[in-house]
Amino acid sequence: MEPEPRRPLLLVADDEPVNLKLLVDGLRNDFRIRIATDGESALAIASDEEPPDLILLDVMMPRIDGYEVCRLLKQQESTRDIPVIFVTGVSDEEGETHGLELGAVDYITKPINLRITRARVLTHLKLRQAQAHLAQLSQIDGLTTIANRRRFDEALGIEWRRNLRMCTSLALLMADIDYFKQYNDLHGHLAGDDCLKRVAIAFTAAMRRPTDLTARYGGEEFVALLGDTDIDGALRVADAMRRKVEQLMIPHGGSSHPCVTVSCGIAVAVPSDDSSPEDLVMRADRKLYEAKAAGRNRIAQ
Ligand SMILES: [Mg+2]
């Protein structure tokens, strides 16, 4: 039997049992539901290991009201993107405006109409999914489907700050396919695209930890970003990248080597306040140039 697709998880927060029962009874066929009867527990559930896909949030609750809950959710990285729909007893423009300004996606007034509630929940779940999909696409290289330059730039900034805090060294590997222009000229651009895809897969396979990131930097240039890695670790990964491409045995008629090879430059640094991620990129780039100048299919550090 096909496994059932996972139903979305809703958090319904309301201090009145009658409202909770109404919403839960009306939505339980389409969604998995967790309930909270006050603001504190709503916040706790939202920050749980499996965060809800959407929150239906009563405005009037004792102690922490819905507005405050929403404000706190939007402040926290892990809960910021969960869509919030306010459910309120009174229909007033000011309240609705306030709720939307706090970052809620919609506003439903009591008495609750279940069909409308269900339709709006479904709409916002779909929107959220589409947004997440787009966000992911914007970070992926269309041809090779590994991370793109934008994703790399973001990751470099994050890893730089993280390694600065931890006083650990960060390694950047910059690799480039040797004689790629000649490859394209001789074998055609379709074969060139195929070569890029296969090299991307080989590089990905050379990464050792799930946090190691390999990305297409542009053209036939790739990068690998390795946090908490010293020169020995970086050399091992660079060598694995070089060897894995060599082992693909992609025939190359326009190279000094019979098959496609790569050159790689390594830069390693413990981030400090008087250096920058751009310095690291520049150093790796310079080393890559050295590897090329020294005869290609090699690593320079
Ligand atoms: Mg209430």
mmCIF file of C-alpha atoms in Angstrom, residues 159-295:
data_model
loop_
_atom_site.group_PDB
_atom_site.id
_atom_site.type_symbol
_atom_site.label_atom_id
_atom_site.label_comp_id
_atom_site.label_asym_id
_atom_site.label_seq_id
_atom_site.Cartn_x
_atom_site.Cartn_y
_atom_site.Cartn_z
ATOM 1 C CA GLU A 159 30.504 29.987 8.291
ATOM 2 C CA TRP A 160 32.913 32.918 8.587
ATOM 3 C CA ARG A 161 31.055 34.280 11.620
ATOM 4 C CA ARG A 162 30.617 30.824 13.143
ATOM 5 C CA ASN A 163 34.330 29.976 12.859
ATOM 6 C CA LEU A 164 35.214 33.458 14.132
ATOM 7 C CA ARG A 165 33.186 32.777 17.286
ATOM 8 C CA MET A 166 34.649 29.294 17.725
ATOM 9 C CA CYS A 167 38.225 30.342 16.828
ATOM 10 C CA THR A 168 38.360 27.443 14.369
ATOM 11 C CA SER A 169 39.764 27.447 10.875
ATOM 12 C CA LEU A 170 37.659 27.626 7.773
ATOM 13 C CA ALA A 171 38.769 26.061 4.499
ATOM 14 C CA LEU A 172 37.808 27.183 1.036
ATOM 15 C CA LEU A 173 38.589 25.063 -1.994
ATOM 16 C CA MET A 174 38.281 26.514 -5.455
ATOM 17 C CA ALA A 175 38.331 24.018 -8.291
ATOM 18 C CA ASP A 176 38.185 24.433 -12.029
ATOM 19 C CA ILE A 177 37.895 21.987 -14.923
ATOM 20 C CA ASP A 178 41.132 21.963 -16.945
ATOM 21 C CA TYR A 179 40.926 23.072 -20.588
ATOM 22 C CA PHE A 180 37.152 23.338 -20.401
ATOM 23 C CA LYS A 181 36.924 25.786 -23.287
ATOM 24 C CA GLN A 182 38.760 23.302 -25.479
ATOM 25 C CA TYR A 183 36.432 20.549 -24.242
ATOM 26 C CA ASN A 184 33.391 22.539 -25.330
ATOM 27 C CA ASP A 185 34.969 23.474 -28.664
ATOM 28 C CA LEU A 186 35.879 19.890 -29.416
ATOM 29 C CA HIS A 187 32.993 17.895 -27.936
ATOM 30 C CA GLY A 188 30.158 20.420 -28.107
ATOM 31 C CA HIS A 189 28.235 22.337 -25.489
ATOM 32 C CA LEU A 190 25.803 19.511 -24.685
ATOM 33 C CA ALA A 191 28.721 17.279 -23.770
ATOM 34 C CA GLY A 192 30.109 20.273 -21.846
ATOM 35 C CA ASP A 193 26.904 20.517 -19.812
ATOM 36 C CA ASP A 194 26.992 16.806 -19.150
ATOM 37 C CA CYS A 195 30.616 17.094 -18.020
ATOM 38 C CA LEU A 196 29.700 19.883 -15.571
ATOM 39 C CA LYS A 197 26.900 17.753 -14.111
ATOM 40 C CA ARG A 198 29.158 14.751 -13.622
ATOM 41 C CA VAL A 199 31.910 16.833 -12.039
ATOM 42 C CA ALA A 200 29.325 18.353 -9.668
ATOM 43 C CA ILE A 201 28.236 14.864 -8.597
ATOM 44 C CA ALA A 202 31.859 13.782 -8.126
ATOM 45 C CA PHE A 203 32.591 16.855 -5.972
ATOM 46 C CA THR A 204 29.497 16.264 -3.876
ATOM 47 C CA ALA A 205 30.613 12.679 -3.308
ATOM 48 C CA ALA A 206 34.005 13.953 -2.119
ATOM 49 C CA MET A 207 32.449 15.889 0.794
ATOM 50 C CA ARG A 208 32.819 14.109 4.108
ATOM 51 C CA ARG A 209 30.328 15.783 6.407
ATOM 52 C CA PRO A 210 26.745 16.879 5.827
ATOM 53 C CA THR A 211 27.787 20.468 6.633
ATOM 54 C CA ASP A 212 30.444 20.592 3.891
ATOM 55 C CA LEU A 213 29.055 22.619 1.043
ATOM 56 C CA THR A 214 30.002 22.331 -2.585
ATOM 57 C CA ALA A 215 28.656 24.894 -5.031
ATOM 58 C CA ARG A 216 28.961 25.960 -8.633
ATOM 59 C CA TYR A 217 30.749 29.283 -8.506
ATOM 60 C CA GLY A 218 30.247 30.112 -12.154
ATOM 61 C CA GLY A 219 31.143 28.633 -15.541
ATOM 62 C CA GLU A 220 33.429 25.639 -14.959
ATOM 63 C CA GLU A 221 34.452 26.866 -11.511
ATOM 64 C CA PHE A 222 33.325 25.156 -8.316
ATOM 65 C CA VAL A 223 33.902 25.839 -4.633
ATOM 66 C CA ALA A 224 33.817 23.733 -1.494
ATOM 67 C CA LEU A 225 33.364 25.322 1.904
ATOM 68 C CA LEU A 226 34.531 23.318 4.900
ATOM 69 C CA GLY A 227 33.950 24.711 8.378
ATOM 70 C CA ASP A 228 36.198 23.751 11.310
ATOM 71 C CA THR A 229 38.797 22.307 8.905
ATOM 72 C CA ASP A 230 42.588 22.688 8.926
ATOM 73 C CA ILE A 231 44.948 22.423 5.998
ATOM 74 C CA ASP A 232 45.351 18.638 6.312
ATOM 75 C CA GLY A 233 41.595 18.100 6.202
ATOM 76 C CA ALA A 234 41.260 20.510 3.293
ATOM 77 C CA LEU A 235 44.010 18.711 1.369
ATOM 78 C CA ARG A 236 42.314 15.351 1.844
ATOM 79 C CA VAL A 237 39.007 16.672 0.496
ATOM 80 C CA ALA A 238 40.692 18.500 -2.393
ATOM 81 C CA ASP A 239 42.546 15.340 -3.329
ATOM 82 C CA ALA A 240 39.327 13.316 -3.183
ATOM 83 C CA MET A 241 37.685 15.874 -5.493
ATOM 84 C CA ARG A 242 40.569 15.708 -7.952
ATOM 85 C CA ARG A 243 40.728 11.906 -7.909
ATOM 86 C CA LYS A 244 36.974 11.404 -8.250
ATOM 87 C CA VAL A 245 36.931 13.527 -11.396
ATOM 88 C CA GLU A 246 39.933 11.677 -12.810
ATOM 89 C CA GLN A 247 38.134 8.384 -12.120
ATOM 90 C CA LEU A 248 35.161 9.485 -14.210
ATOM 91 C CA MET A 249 37.429 8.929 -17.228
ATOM 92 C CA ILE A 250 35.596 11.434 -19.394
ATOM 93 C CA PRO A 251 37.604 11.478 -22.637
ATOM 94 C CA HIS A 252 39.071 14.916 -23.375
ATOM 95 C CA GLY A 253 40.540 15.429 -26.839
ATOM 96 C CA GLY A 254 41.841 18.922 -26.136
ATOM 97 C CA SER A 255 43.814 18.402 -22.947
ATOM 98 C CA SER A 256 47.362 17.371 -22.148
ATOM 99 C CA HIS A 257 45.729 14.514 -20.187
ATOM 100 C CA PRO A 258 43.520 11.967 -22.022
ATOM 101 C CA CYS A 259 40.592 12.558 -19.650
ATOM 102 C CA VAL A 260 38.875 15.478 -17.943
ATOM 103 C CA THR A 261 40.813 16.691 -14.899
ATOM 104 C CA VAL A 262 40.495 19.517 -12.383
ATOM 105 C CA SER A 263 42.868 21.895 -10.650
ATOM 106 C CA CYS A 264 42.240 23.105 -7.134
ATOM 107 C CA GLY A 265 43.398 25.989 -4.944
ATOM 108 C CA ILE A 266 43.115 25.868 -1.169
ATOM 109 C CA ALA A 267 42.866 28.700 1.332
ATOM 110 C CA VAL A 268 42.546 28.094 5.066
ATOM 111 C CA ALA A 269 42.112 30.771 7.708
ATOM 112 C CA VAL A 270 40.998 31.305 11.261
ATOM 113 C CA PRO A 271 38.593 34.210 10.728
ATOM 114 C CA SER A 272 39.514 37.418 12.534
ATOM 115 C CA ASP A 273 38.141 40.927 12.675
ATOM 116 C CA ASP A 274 40.864 42.287 10.438
ATOM 117 C CA SER A 275 40.330 39.806 7.617
ATOM 118 C CA SER A 276 37.265 39.122 5.512
ATOM 119 C CA PRO A 277 35.569 36.250 3.672
ATOM 120 C CA GLU A 278 36.511 38.013 0.426
ATOM 121 C CA ASP A 279 40.207 37.641 1.344
ATOM 122 C CA LEU A 280 39.683 33.905 1.648
ATOM 123 C CA VAL A 281 38.041 33.742 -1.777
ATOM 124 C CA MET A 282 40.870 35.784 -3.290
ATOM 125 C CA ARG A 283 43.536 33.561 -1.765
ATOM 126 C CA ALA A 284 41.848 30.366 -2.981
ATOM 127 C CA ASP A 285 41.529 31.900 -6.420
ATOM 128 C CA ARG A 286 45.236 32.794 -6.465
ATOM 129 C CA LYS A 287 46.156 29.243 -5.419
ATOM 130 C CA LEU A 288 43.946 27.851 -8.163
ATOM 131 C CA TYR A 289 45.866 29.982 -10.635
ATOM 132 C CA GLU A 290 49.130 28.545 -9.243
ATOM 133 C CA ALA A 291 47.831 24.985 -9.682
ATOM 134 C CA LYS A 292 46.974 25.777 -13.295
ATOM 135 C CA ALA A 293 50.346 27.389 -13.941
ATOM 136 C CA ALA A 294 52.175 24.403 -12.428
ATOM 137 C CA GLY A 295 50.632 22.033 -14.981
#
